[in-house]
Coordinates of C-alpha atoms in Angstrom, one line a residue:
M1 CA 0.0 0.0 0.0
V2 CA 1.4 3.3 -1.0
R3 CA 1.2 5.8 1.8
L4 CA 0.9 9.4 0.6
L5 CA 1.9 12.4 2.6
I6 CA 0.3 15.8 2.3
F7 CA 1.9 19.0 3.4
L8 CA -0.7 21.6 4.0
Y9 CA 0.6 25.0 2.9
S10 CA -2.5 27.1 3.4
I11 CA -5.9 26.5 4.9
F12 CA -8.5 29.1 5.1
F13 CA -11.2 27.6 7.3
F14 CA -12.0 26.2 10.7
A15 CA -11.1 29.5 12.3
N16 CA -14.0 29.5 14.6
I17 CA -16.8 26.9 14.2
T18 CA -19.2 28.9 16.4
F19 CA -19.7 31.5 13.8
A20 CA -21.5 31.0 10.5
A21 CA -19.7 28.3 8.4
P22 CA -18.6 29.1 4.9
N23 CA -20.4 27.6 1.9
V24 CA -17.0 27.0 0.3
A25 CA -13.5 27.0 1.8
T26 CA -10.1 26.7 0.1
L27 CA -7.5 24.0 0.9
Q28 CA -4.1 24.1 -0.7
G29 CA -1.3 21.5 -0.2
Q30 CA 1.2 19.2 -1.8
I31 CA 1.0 15.5 -2.2
I32 CA 4.3 13.6 -2.0
D33 CA 4.7 9.9 -2.4
P34 CA 6.8 7.8 0.0
N35 CA 9.9 8.2 -2.2
G36 CA 9.7 11.9 -1.9
Q37 CA 8.4 12.5 -5.4
P38 CA 5.4 14.7 -6.1
V39 CA 2.2 13.0 -7.2
E40 CA 1.5 14.2 -10.7
G41 CA -1.2 11.8 -12.1
N42 CA -3.7 13.0 -14.7
S43 CA -6.6 11.7 -12.6
V44 CA -6.1 12.0 -8.9
N45 CA -9.2 11.6 -6.7
I46 CA -9.2 13.4 -3.3
T47 CA -12.0 12.5 -1.0
V48 CA -12.7 15.0 1.8
E49 CA -14.5 13.8 4.9
I50 CA -15.8 15.8 7.8
Y51 CA -16.4 13.9 11.1
S52 CA -17.9 14.8 14.5
P53 CA -15.3 15.7 17.1
G54 CA -15.9 13.0 19.7
A55 CA -15.4 9.3 20.1
E56 CA -18.6 8.6 18.2
E57 CA -16.7 9.5 14.9
C58 CA -19.8 10.3 12.8
L59 CA -19.2 11.0 9.2
L60 CA -21.1 14.3 8.6
Y61 CA -20.1 15.1 5.1
Q62 CA -18.1 13.7 2.2
E63 CA -17.1 15.0 -1.3
I64 CA -14.7 13.9 -4.0
H65 CA -12.5 16.1 -6.2
N66 CA -10.9 14.7 -9.4
L67 CA -7.8 16.6 -10.3
N68 CA -5.4 16.6 -13.2
M69 CA -2.1 17.0 -11.4
S70 CA 0.1 16.6 -14.5
N71 CA 3.2 18.9 -14.2
S72 CA 1.9 20.3 -10.9
G73 CA 4.8 19.4 -8.7
G74 CA 2.2 17.7 -6.5
L75 CA 0.6 21.1 -5.6
F76 CA -3.2 21.3 -5.5
T77 CA -6.0 23.7 -4.6
L78 CA -9.5 22.4 -3.6
K79 CA -12.6 24.5 -3.1
L80 CA -14.3 22.5 -0.3
G81 CA -18.0 22.5 -0.8
D82 CA -17.7 22.6 -4.6
G83 CA -16.7 18.9 -5.0
T84 CA -19.0 16.1 -6.0
Q85 CA -20.9 15.0 -2.9
S86 CA -20.5 11.3 -2.3
G87 CA -22.2 9.1 0.2
V88 CA -25.9 9.2 1.2
D89 CA -28.1 9.7 4.2
Y90 CA -26.3 12.5 6.0
E91 CA -29.8 13.8 6.8
D92 CA -29.2 17.2 8.5
T93 CA -25.7 17.7 7.2
N94 CA -26.2 17.4 3.5
T95 CA -24.0 20.4 2.6
F96 CA -20.5 21.5 3.5
S97 CA -21.8 24.4 5.5
N98 CA -24.3 22.3 7.5
A99 CA -21.5 19.9 8.5
F100 CA -20.2 22.8 10.7
D101 CA -23.5 24.1 11.9
N102 CA -23.6 23.6 15.7
S103 CA -27.1 24.9 15.9
L104 CA -28.5 21.8 14.2
G105 CA -28.4 19.9 17.5
L106 CA -29.0 16.2 17.1
V107 CA -28.0 14.7 13.8
S108 CA -28.3 11.0 12.8
P109 CA -25.8 10.2 10.1
T110 CA -25.7 6.5 9.1
T111 CA -22.0 6.1 9.6
C112 CA -20.7 6.4 13.2
D113 CA -17.9 4.4 14.8
S114 CA -19.6 3.9 18.2
V115 CA -23.1 5.4 18.5
G116 CA -25.8 6.2 15.9
S117 CA -26.1 9.9 16.4
Y118 CA -24.2 13.1 17.4
T119 CA -25.5 16.1 19.3
S120 CA -23.3 19.2 18.7
A121 CA -22.3 21.6 21.4
A122 CA -21.8 25.3 20.7
S123 CA -18.0 25.1 20.9
D124 CA -17.6 21.8 19.0
G125 CA -15.0 21.6 16.2
R126 CA -14.8 18.9 13.6
K127 CA -12.3 16.3 12.5
F128 CA -11.1 16.4 8.9
R129 CA -9.7 13.6 6.8
L130 CA -8.4 13.5 3.2
I131 CA -8.2 10.2 1.2
V132 CA -6.0 10.3 -1.9
D133 CA -6.3 7.8 -4.8
D134 CA -3.2 8.6 -6.9
E135 CA -4.1 6.2 -9.8
V136 CA -0.9 4.3 -9.2
S137 CA -2.3 2.2 -6.3
D138 CA -5.6 0.5 -6.6
Q139 CA -6.5 1.5 -3.1
F140 CA -7.6 4.7 -1.5
N141 CA -4.9 5.9 0.9
P142 CA -6.3 7.6 4.0
L143 CA -4.2 10.3 5.6
L144 CA -4.3 10.9 9.3
K145 CA -7.3 12.6 10.7
I146 CA -6.4 16.2 11.3
P147 CA -8.1 17.9 14.2
P148 CA -9.3 21.4 13.2
R149 CA -7.0 23.1 15.8
F150 CA -4.0 22.1 13.6
L151 CA -5.5 23.5 10.4

């Protein structure tokens, strides 16, 4: 399994989840393979996942971006919220903005690690995960979950 590393250069969101969430946020970074070479495939899929912050690990939102990274040096820019939404049955969190809306209260996504629902508190952040399919490997390669405080 090829493990990909991503170096996040600039991230312009998750500043304060208690305020209104953006409809779209920008994520920039670089994808480097284990040999230190930039990923430059002509069809690289990046899956963005937003999770609840606690041990319940509820998947609140998921979208996929397909990028032509030829001659990019591994550099990319994503507009989160503009990707192709994937997955189903997110119920109350059916948009990027709703995934950060702490005023929704109880939500019941169908994918939680430990319990079947998540009730947000006013100060809750979110967990963020990127999965990169670099077209070299046949598997999606999840990167570590990045707590919002590090973004």
